[in-house]
Tab-separated table of C-alpha atoms and ligand atoms in Angstrom:
chain	number	residue	atom	x	y	z
A	799	LEU	CA	18.653	-4.426	127.532
A	800	GLN	CA	20.359	-7.640	127.846
A	801	MET	CA	21.807	-9.896	124.865
A	802	SER	CA	23.728	-13.076	124.900
A	803	SER	CA	26.573	-13.338	122.480
A	804	LEU	CA	24.311	-15.574	120.352
A	805	GLU	CA	21.734	-12.725	119.572
A	806	VAL	CA	24.573	-10.279	118.316
A	807	SER	CA	22.991	-9.708	114.927
A	808	GLU	CA	25.421	-10.339	111.594
A	809	GLY	CA	25.308	-6.454	110.937
A	810	VAL	CA	26.611	-5.677	114.706
A	811	ARG	CA	29.227	-8.238	114.140
A	812	GLN	CA	30.525	-6.906	110.914
A	813	TYR	CA	30.285	-2.982	112.417
A	814	LEU	CA	32.216	-4.319	115.416
A	815	LYS	CA	35.457	-5.032	112.934
A	816	THR	CA	35.418	-1.363	111.840
A	817	PRO	CA	37.229	1.823	113.515
A	818	THR	CA	33.997	3.605	112.992
A	819	PHE	CA	32.618	1.492	116.076
A	820	ASP	CA	30.498	4.026	118.293
A	821	ASN	CA	31.172	2.804	121.976
A	822	TRP	CA	28.973	5.842	123.588
A	823	GLN	CA	25.799	4.117	122.080
A	824	TRP	CA	26.300	0.797	124.313
A	825	GLU	CA	25.832	-0.234	127.776
A	826	ASP	CA	28.638	-1.603	129.925
A	827	ALA	CA	26.613	-4.953	129.792
A	828	GLU	CA	26.155	-5.192	126.085
A	829	ILE	CA	30.340	-4.008	125.875
A	830	MET	CA	30.771	-7.221	127.918
A	831	VAL	CA	28.886	-9.319	125.120
A	832	LEU	CA	30.865	-7.656	122.493
A	833	LEU	CA	33.866	-8.222	124.059
A	834	GLN	CA	33.019	-12.071	124.287
A	835	VAL	CA	32.240	-11.754	120.195
A	836	MET	CA	35.687	-10.750	119.538
A	837	TYR	CA	37.052	-13.761	121.218
A	838	THR	CA	34.499	-15.960	119.540
A	839	ASP	CA	34.872	-14.538	116.174
A	840	LEU	CA	38.641	-14.683	115.983
A	841	ASP	CA	38.127	-18.402	116.760
A	842	PHE	CA	39.711	-18.261	120.184
A	843	ILE	CA	37.137	-20.244	122.075
A	844	ALA	CA	37.702	-23.262	120.174
A	845	THR	CA	41.481	-22.875	119.350
A	846	PHE	CA	42.337	-22.334	122.932
A	847	ASN	CA	39.312	-24.384	124.512
A	848	ILE	CA	38.241	-21.548	126.537
A	849	GLU	CA	34.981	-22.015	128.499
A	850	PRO	CA	32.441	-19.331	127.894
A	851	GLU	CA	31.904	-19.297	131.756
A	852	VAL	CA	35.408	-18.426	132.425
A	853	LEU	CA	35.712	-16.017	129.557
A	854	GLN	CA	32.765	-14.096	131.141
A	855	GLN	CA	34.414	-14.321	134.741
A	856	PHE	CA	37.660	-12.976	133.212
A	857	LEU	CA	36.125	-10.234	131.689
A	858	PHE	CA	33.766	-9.576	134.512
A	859	GLU	CA	36.819	-9.240	136.921
A	860	VAL	CA	38.499	-7.025	134.242
A	861	TYR	CA	35.375	-4.868	134.529
A	862	ARG	CA	35.921	-4.840	138.481
A	863	ARG	CA	39.300	-3.636	138.412
A	864	TYR	CA	38.787	-0.673	135.916
A	865	ASN	CA	38.218	2.298	137.984
A	866	ASN	CA	35.391	5.013	137.486
A	867	ILE	CA	37.911	7.798	136.280
A	868	PRO	CA	37.143	10.248	133.119
A	869	PHE	CA	39.321	8.695	130.577
A	870	HIS	CA	41.243	5.556	131.861
A	871	ASN	CA	38.109	3.464	132.492
A	872	PHE	CA	36.292	0.403	131.262
A	873	LYS	CA	34.985	2.180	128.115
A	874	HIS	CA	38.510	3.145	127.268
A	875	CYS	CA	39.822	-0.709	127.530
A	876	PHE	CA	36.646	-1.393	125.213
A	877	CYS	CA	37.846	1.144	122.637
A	878	VAL	CA	41.375	0.147	122.668
A	879	THR	CA	40.366	-3.542	122.379
A	880	GLN	CA	37.926	-2.840	119.566
A	881	MET	CA	40.424	-1.107	117.544
A	882	MET	CA	42.888	-3.670	118.077
A	883	TYR	CA	40.116	-5.901	116.672
A	884	GLY	CA	39.230	-3.901	113.752
A	885	LEU	CA	43.220	-3.546	112.772
A	886	ILE	CA	43.304	-7.337	113.165
A	887	TRP	CA	40.549	-8.004	110.517
A	888	LEU	CA	41.312	-4.681	108.157
A	889	THR	CA	45.216	-5.956	107.842
A	890	ASP	CA	44.155	-9.453	107.477
A	891	LEU	CA	46.706	-10.011	110.300
A	892	LYS	CA	44.977	-13.809	110.864
A	893	SER	CA	46.731	-14.890	107.638
A	894	LYS	CA	49.971	-13.499	108.705
A	895	MET	CA	50.344	-14.247	112.397
A	896	ASP	CA	49.447	-17.440	114.415
A	897	SER	CA	46.433	-17.381	116.831
A	898	VAL	CA	48.714	-17.255	119.829
A	899	ASP	CA	49.951	-13.559	118.779
A	900	LEU	CA	46.790	-12.519	118.187
A	901	LEU	CA	45.422	-13.842	121.375
A	902	ILE	CA	48.074	-11.987	123.198
A	903	MET	CA	47.208	-8.766	121.271
A	904	LEU	CA	43.791	-8.815	122.080
A	905	THR	CA	43.939	-9.922	125.645
A	906	SER	CA	46.790	-7.262	126.168
A	907	ALA	CA	44.345	-4.392	124.980
A	908	VAL	CA	41.856	-5.521	127.252
A	909	CYS	CA	44.031	-5.497	130.485
A	910	HIS	CA	46.578	-2.496	129.121
A	911	ASP	CA	45.353	0.004	131.804
A	912	LEU	CA	43.681	-2.080	134.717
A	913	ASP	CA	43.266	-0.068	138.022
A	914	HIS	CA	44.468	3.161	136.257
A	915	THR	CA	44.120	5.632	138.969
A	916	GLY	CA	43.912	8.717	136.780
A	917	TYR	CA	47.256	10.018	137.604
A	918	ASN	CA	50.042	9.681	135.233
A	919	ASN	CA	53.567	8.394	135.881
A	920	VAL	CA	55.150	11.793	136.120
A	921	TYR	CA	52.680	11.960	139.234
A	922	GLN	CA	53.404	8.462	140.585
A	923	ILE	CA	57.158	9.560	140.422
A	924	ASN	CA	56.947	13.312	141.647
A	925	ALA	CA	54.927	12.187	144.607
A	926	GLN	CA	56.612	8.996	145.317
A	927	THR	CA	53.561	6.921	145.235
A	928	GLU	CA	53.609	3.404	146.634
A	929	LEU	CA	53.576	2.243	142.748
A	930	ALA	CA	56.547	4.326	142.280
A	931	LEU	CA	58.340	2.980	145.095
A	932	ARG	CA	57.494	-0.598	144.255
A	933	TYR	CA	58.627	-0.336	140.662
A	934	ASN	CA	61.481	1.664	141.102
A	935	ASP	CA	59.987	4.505	139.125
A	936	ILE	CA	60.214	2.254	135.806
A	937	SER	CA	56.710	2.449	134.139
A	938	PRO	CA	54.980	2.301	137.577
A	939	LEU	CA	51.569	2.324	136.174
A	940	GLU	CA	52.064	-0.320	133.321
A	941	ASN	CA	53.832	-2.820	135.587
A	942	HIS	CA	50.894	-2.303	137.747
A	943	HIS	CA	48.299	-2.744	135.040
A	944	CYS	CA	50.284	-5.946	133.892
A	945	ALA	CA	50.380	-7.327	137.476
A	946	VAL	CA	46.775	-6.991	137.862
A	947	ALA	CA	45.857	-8.677	134.525
A	948	PHE	CA	48.014	-11.742	135.862
A	949	GLU	CA	46.235	-11.576	139.587
A	950	ILE	CA	42.842	-12.071	137.646
A	951	LEU	CA	44.587	-14.749	135.094
A	952	GLU	CA	46.245	-16.774	138.066
A	953	ARG	CA	42.372	-17.695	139.678
A	954	THR	CA	41.114	-20.835	138.059
A	955	GLU	CA	37.649	-19.292	137.399
A	956	SER	CA	38.782	-16.443	135.484
A	957	ASN	CA	42.212	-17.990	134.035
A	958	ILE	CA	41.063	-17.978	130.311
A	959	PHE	CA	44.332	-19.510	129.418
A	960	ARG	CA	43.983	-22.708	131.778
A	961	ASN	CA	43.475	-25.078	129.246
A	962	LEU	CA	46.781	-24.377	127.407
A	963	SER	CA	50.041	-25.907	127.706
A	964	MET	CA	52.681	-24.444	129.894
A	965	ASP	CA	54.997	-23.857	126.854
A	966	GLN	CA	51.887	-21.925	125.445
A	967	TYR	CA	51.123	-19.999	128.685
A	968	LYS	CA	54.719	-18.944	129.202
A	969	ARG	CA	55.062	-17.167	125.490
A	970	ILE	CA	51.311	-15.665	126.071
A	971	ARG	CA	52.813	-14.098	129.594
A	972	GLU	CA	55.904	-12.980	127.895
A	973	GLY	CA	53.852	-11.376	124.999
A	974	ILE	CA	51.260	-9.460	127.262
A	975	ILE	CA	54.095	-8.204	129.588
A	976	LYS	CA	55.917	-7.233	126.504
A	977	CYS	CA	52.648	-5.227	125.138
A	978	ILE	CA	51.144	-3.693	128.416
A	979	LEU	CA	54.710	-2.450	129.245
A	980	ALA	CA	54.913	-0.724	125.454
A	981	THR	CA	52.071	1.542	126.344
A	982	ASP	CA	54.449	3.873	128.527
A	983	MET	CA	54.489	6.962	126.281
A	984	THR	CA	57.873	7.754	127.421
A	985	ARG	CA	59.032	4.785	125.390
A	986	HIS	CA	57.193	6.014	122.354
A	987	ASN	CA	60.315	7.185	120.382
A	988	GLU	CA	62.315	4.025	121.317
A	989	ILE	CA	59.480	1.580	120.179
A	990	LEU	CA	58.702	3.751	116.946
A	991	ASN	CA	62.482	4.009	115.973
A	992	LYS	CA	62.798	0.392	116.457
A	993	PHE	CA	59.974	-0.229	114.133
A	994	LYS	CA	61.238	2.248	111.445
A	995	LEU	CA	64.538	-0.071	111.410
A	996	ILE	CA	62.695	-2.993	110.586
A	997	LEU	CA	60.335	-1.797	108.189
A	998	PRO	CA	62.333	-1.812	105.044
A	999	ALA	CA	62.953	-5.833	105.342
A	1000	PHE	CA	59.949	-6.586	107.546
A	1001	ASP	CA	59.973	-10.277	107.924
A	1002	PHE	CA	56.659	-12.196	109.518
A	1003	THR	CA	58.902	-15.123	110.205
A	1004	ASN	CA	61.236	-13.119	112.483
A	1005	LYS	CA	60.158	-13.250	115.993
A	1006	ASP	CA	61.778	-9.840	116.872
A	1007	HIS	CA	59.818	-8.449	114.168
A	1008	ARG	CA	56.551	-9.801	115.147
A	1009	ASP	CA	57.262	-8.556	118.824
A	1010	VAL	CA	57.974	-4.844	117.433
A	1011	LEU	CA	54.714	-4.825	115.298
A	1012	MET	CA	52.764	-6.169	118.394
A	1013	MET	CA	53.781	-3.236	120.546
A	1014	ILE	CA	53.219	-0.753	117.621
A	1015	LEU	CA	49.599	-2.110	117.108
A	1016	ILE	CA	48.722	-1.767	120.923
A	1017	LYS	CA	50.310	1.778	120.696
A	1018	VAL	CA	48.193	2.663	117.956
A	1019	SER	CA	45.105	1.247	119.162
A	1020	ASP	CA	45.788	3.001	122.465
A	1021	ILE	CA	45.978	6.348	121.242
A	1022	SER	CA	43.769	5.817	118.128
A	1023	ASN	CA	40.642	8.055	119.233
A	1024	GLU	CA	41.194	10.557	116.428
A	1025	ALA	CA	40.909	7.870	113.964
A	1026	ARG	CA	36.951	7.636	114.908
A	1027	PRO	CA	34.448	9.793	113.582
A	1028	MET	CA	34.483	13.011	115.428
A	1029	GLU	CA	31.306	12.673	117.272
A	1030	VAL	CA	32.864	9.454	118.933
A	1031	ALA	CA	36.718	11.016	119.239
A	1032	GLU	CA	35.639	14.522	120.494
A	1033	PRO	CA	33.957	13.520	123.911
A	1034	TRP	CA	37.027	11.105	124.398
A	1035	LEU	CA	39.012	14.348	124.026
A	1036	ASP	CA	36.768	15.991	127.019
A	1037	CYS	CA	37.063	13.176	129.125
A	1038	LEU	CA	41.120	13.018	128.882
A	1039	LEU	CA	41.048	16.668	129.631
A	1040	GLN	CA	39.076	16.082	132.435
A	1041	GLU	CA	41.847	13.893	133.838
A	1042	PHE	CA	44.644	15.502	133.039
A	1043	TYR	CA	42.886	19.041	134.844
A	1044	ASN	CA	42.045	16.705	137.871
A	1045	GLN	CA	45.933	15.742	137.836
A	1046	SER	CA	47.167	19.249	137.540
A	1047	ASP	CA	44.733	20.414	140.103
A	1048	VAL	CA	46.368	18.104	142.618
A	1049	GLU	CA	49.768	18.777	141.591
A	1050	LYS	CA	49.309	22.400	142.431
A	1051	LEU	CA	47.601	21.554	145.586
A	1052	GLU	CA	50.706	19.529	146.399
A	1053	GLY	CA	53.298	21.905	145.131
A	1054	LEU	CA	54.408	19.312	142.522
A	1055	PRO	CA	55.630	20.322	139.113
A	1056	VAL	CA	52.536	20.376	136.618
A	1057	THR	CA	52.942	19.218	133.280
A	1058	PRO	CA	51.908	22.258	130.624
A	1059	PHE	CA	49.692	20.403	128.512
A	1060	MET	CA	47.633	19.175	131.572
A	1061	ASP	CA	47.456	22.719	133.033
A	1062	ARG	CA	43.955	23.965	132.731
A	1063	ASP	CA	45.190	27.387	132.693
A	1064	LYS	CA	47.666	26.737	129.781
A	1065	VAL	CA	45.800	24.124	127.639
A	1066	THR	CA	43.577	24.724	124.793
A	1067	LYS	CA	41.539	21.700	123.413
A	1068	PRO	CA	42.629	22.699	119.854
A	1069	SER	CA	46.438	23.583	120.731
A	1070	SER	CA	47.017	20.288	122.713
A	1071	GLN	CA	45.288	17.977	120.013
A	1072	THR	CA	47.080	19.566	116.730
A	1073	GLY	CA	50.469	19.242	118.360
A	1074	PHE	CA	49.832	15.530	119.409
A	1075	ILE	CA	48.396	14.469	116.172
A	1076	ARG	CA	51.003	16.394	114.100
A	1077	PHE	CA	53.823	15.147	116.018
A	1078	VAL	CA	52.794	11.775	117.782
A	1079	LEU	CA	49.795	10.138	115.921
A	1080	LEU	CA	50.456	11.009	112.467
A	1081	PRO	CA	54.219	10.024	112.412
A	1082	LEU	CA	53.079	6.651	114.110
A	1083	PHE	CA	49.916	5.878	111.852
A	1084	ILE	CA	51.948	6.475	108.820
A	1085	GLU	CA	55.012	4.248	109.639
A	1086	LEU	CA	52.348	1.309	110.243
A	1087	ALA	CA	50.416	2.290	107.083
A	1088	ASN	CA	53.791	1.921	105.143
A	1089	LEU	CA	53.559	-2.144	106.368
A	1090	PHE	CA	49.621	-1.990	105.699
A	1091	PRO	CA	48.588	0.639	102.822
A	1092	CYS	CA	45.224	-0.356	103.635
A	1093	LEU	CA	45.190	1.588	106.609
A	1094	GLU	CA	45.592	5.078	104.899
A	1095	HIS	CA	41.927	5.103	103.926
A	1096	HIS	CA	40.681	3.493	107.341
A	1097	ILE	CA	42.576	5.443	109.921
A	1098	ILE	CA	44.922	7.903	108.551
A	1099	ASP	CA	42.324	9.895	106.132
A	1100	PRO	CA	40.267	10.343	109.523
A	1101	VAL	CA	43.194	12.039	111.321
A	1102	ARG	CA	43.944	14.175	108.782
A	1103	LYS	CA	40.229	15.458	108.966
A	1104	ALA	CA	40.686	15.723	112.661
A	1105	LEU	CA	43.686	17.814	112.108
A	1106	ASP	CA	42.068	20.185	109.838
A	1107	TYR	CA	39.272	20.616	112.462
A	1108	TYR	CA	41.253	21.291	115.270
A	1109	THR	CA	43.539	23.507	113.172
A	1110	GLU	CA	40.297	25.655	112.167
A	1111	MET	CA	39.100	25.547	115.630
A	1112	GLU	CA	42.792	26.925	116.695
A	1113	LYS	CA	42.637	29.772	114.225
A	1114	ALA	CA	39.037	30.824	114.885
A	1115	LEU	CA	40.306	30.948	118.688
A	1116	GLU	CA	43.042	33.075	117.662
A	1117	ARG	CA	40.801	35.439	115.709
A	1118	GLU	CA	38.703	35.793	118.475
A	1119	LYS	CA	41.213	36.621	121.235
A	1120	LYS	CA	42.718	39.421	118.926
A	1121	ASN	CA	39.192	40.754	118.697
A	1122	TRP	CA	38.834	40.734	122.403
A	1123	ALA	CA	42.350	42.371	122.449
A	1124	GLN	CA	41.366	45.333	120.045
B	990	LUO	C1	55.324	11.494	124.658
B	990	LUO	O1	54.371	11.312	125.560
B	990	LUO	C2	53.304	12.163	125.298
B	990	LUO	C3	52.898	12.859	124.146
B	990	LUO	C4	51.611	13.620	123.850
B	990	LUO	C5	50.867	13.232	125.056
B	990	LUO	N1	49.414	13.850	124.900
B	990	LUO	C6	49.174	15.168	124.467
B	990	LUO	O2	50.274	15.515	123.591
B	990	LUO	C7	47.884	15.613	124.341
B	990	LUO	C8	47.329	15.702	125.870
B	990	LUO	N2	46.737	14.864	123.651
B	990	LUO	C9	46.385	13.658	123.521
B	990	LUO	N3	47.059	12.612	124.548
B	990	LUO	C10	46.397	11.439	124.097
B	990	LUO	C11	45.419	11.228	123.028
B	990	LUO	C12	44.787	10.036	122.886
B	990	LUO	N4	45.445	9.255	124.156
B	990	LUO	N5	46.290	10.285	124.660
B	990	LUO	C13	47.120	10.124	125.581
B	990	LUO	C14	46.430	9.580	126.948
B	990	LUO	C15	47.178	9.575	127.971
B	990	LUO	C16	48.538	9.450	128.100
B	990	LUO	C17	49.290	9.682	126.950
B	990	LUO	C18	48.556	9.940	125.588
B	990	LUO	C19	49.182	10.080	124.267
B	990	LUO	C20	44.802	12.288	122.379
B	990	LUO	O3	44.018	12.285	121.347
B	990	LUO	N6	45.573	13.625	122.828
B	990	LUO	C21	51.000	12.495	126.190
B	990	LUO	C22	51.864	11.815	126.294
B	991	ZN	ZN1	45.297	3.340	127.479
């Protein structure tokens, strides 16, 4: 089923702006068109004089540079970009931030996991991979994702920024680097604490405040699967655990340290999720909702439902184990 961005109905364009969007119903070719629709409906094509064929070439190069691995693949890139797109509309960010910042946020989401190999930074560092060596163990994956993004952008035929001024390009490059590097979860507390500090007197005219907010928004988008309907979110957890189990299997084979929540012999779906939602996801989303109260209903309510769902599942598993034990 092919469709050009002109043929996307008004209904789909509205649905695309909501966190309930179900990525599993769409083929990759259609997702490519939906990504073009996002750049069009945020007026980036007009504002930044982006030629449609250059945007298509950019998105095709991006598509080519994501790998076929269970979780960090092109569909994940689309989910993160679509959540970022939904947050921009839900929070009415167009009226609070200028288009260059919105272009940085959307393009960072598109590029944020480019050429992910399915093995996280802990593995890269412990296995002393080429990436760890090249980036001196400092966010090796995120540095690589960002470098691949600019390899794509330095080629004229896929450089969507080619009609911008040097100043605009420098500002966009600085912003994309900041946002992609912010997705390294080992920096989670550093970035969240920075945001908590500036929240009481948040000032949209302060560049430092805007920079932290942009990092928070890509972080929220990146780990937001549980804010989606259960039938959309649950398959993503299966994909994530598949990737984590692949890594821990290889770590065991190579005699490398194994991260507990990645070990198929230790992790259960509900136990890993209840901890993650309670201690990582909810605190992050609640802080963002302090700045944008409307997010309470759109992303926090679904996450609380997910927490209840996994807590119930955890209890059912405990009861079953007890019955077996008797
Ligand atoms: C502070 O660094 C952390 C903290 C937590 C986790 N992950 C977890 O606790 C477990 C495995 N669950 C989990 N992890 C998730 C989800 C979404 N993204 N995501 C994820 C994927 C890759 C790397 C890091 C994270 C958080 C999700 O729904 N659940 C991974 C890294
Ligand atoms: Zn990601």
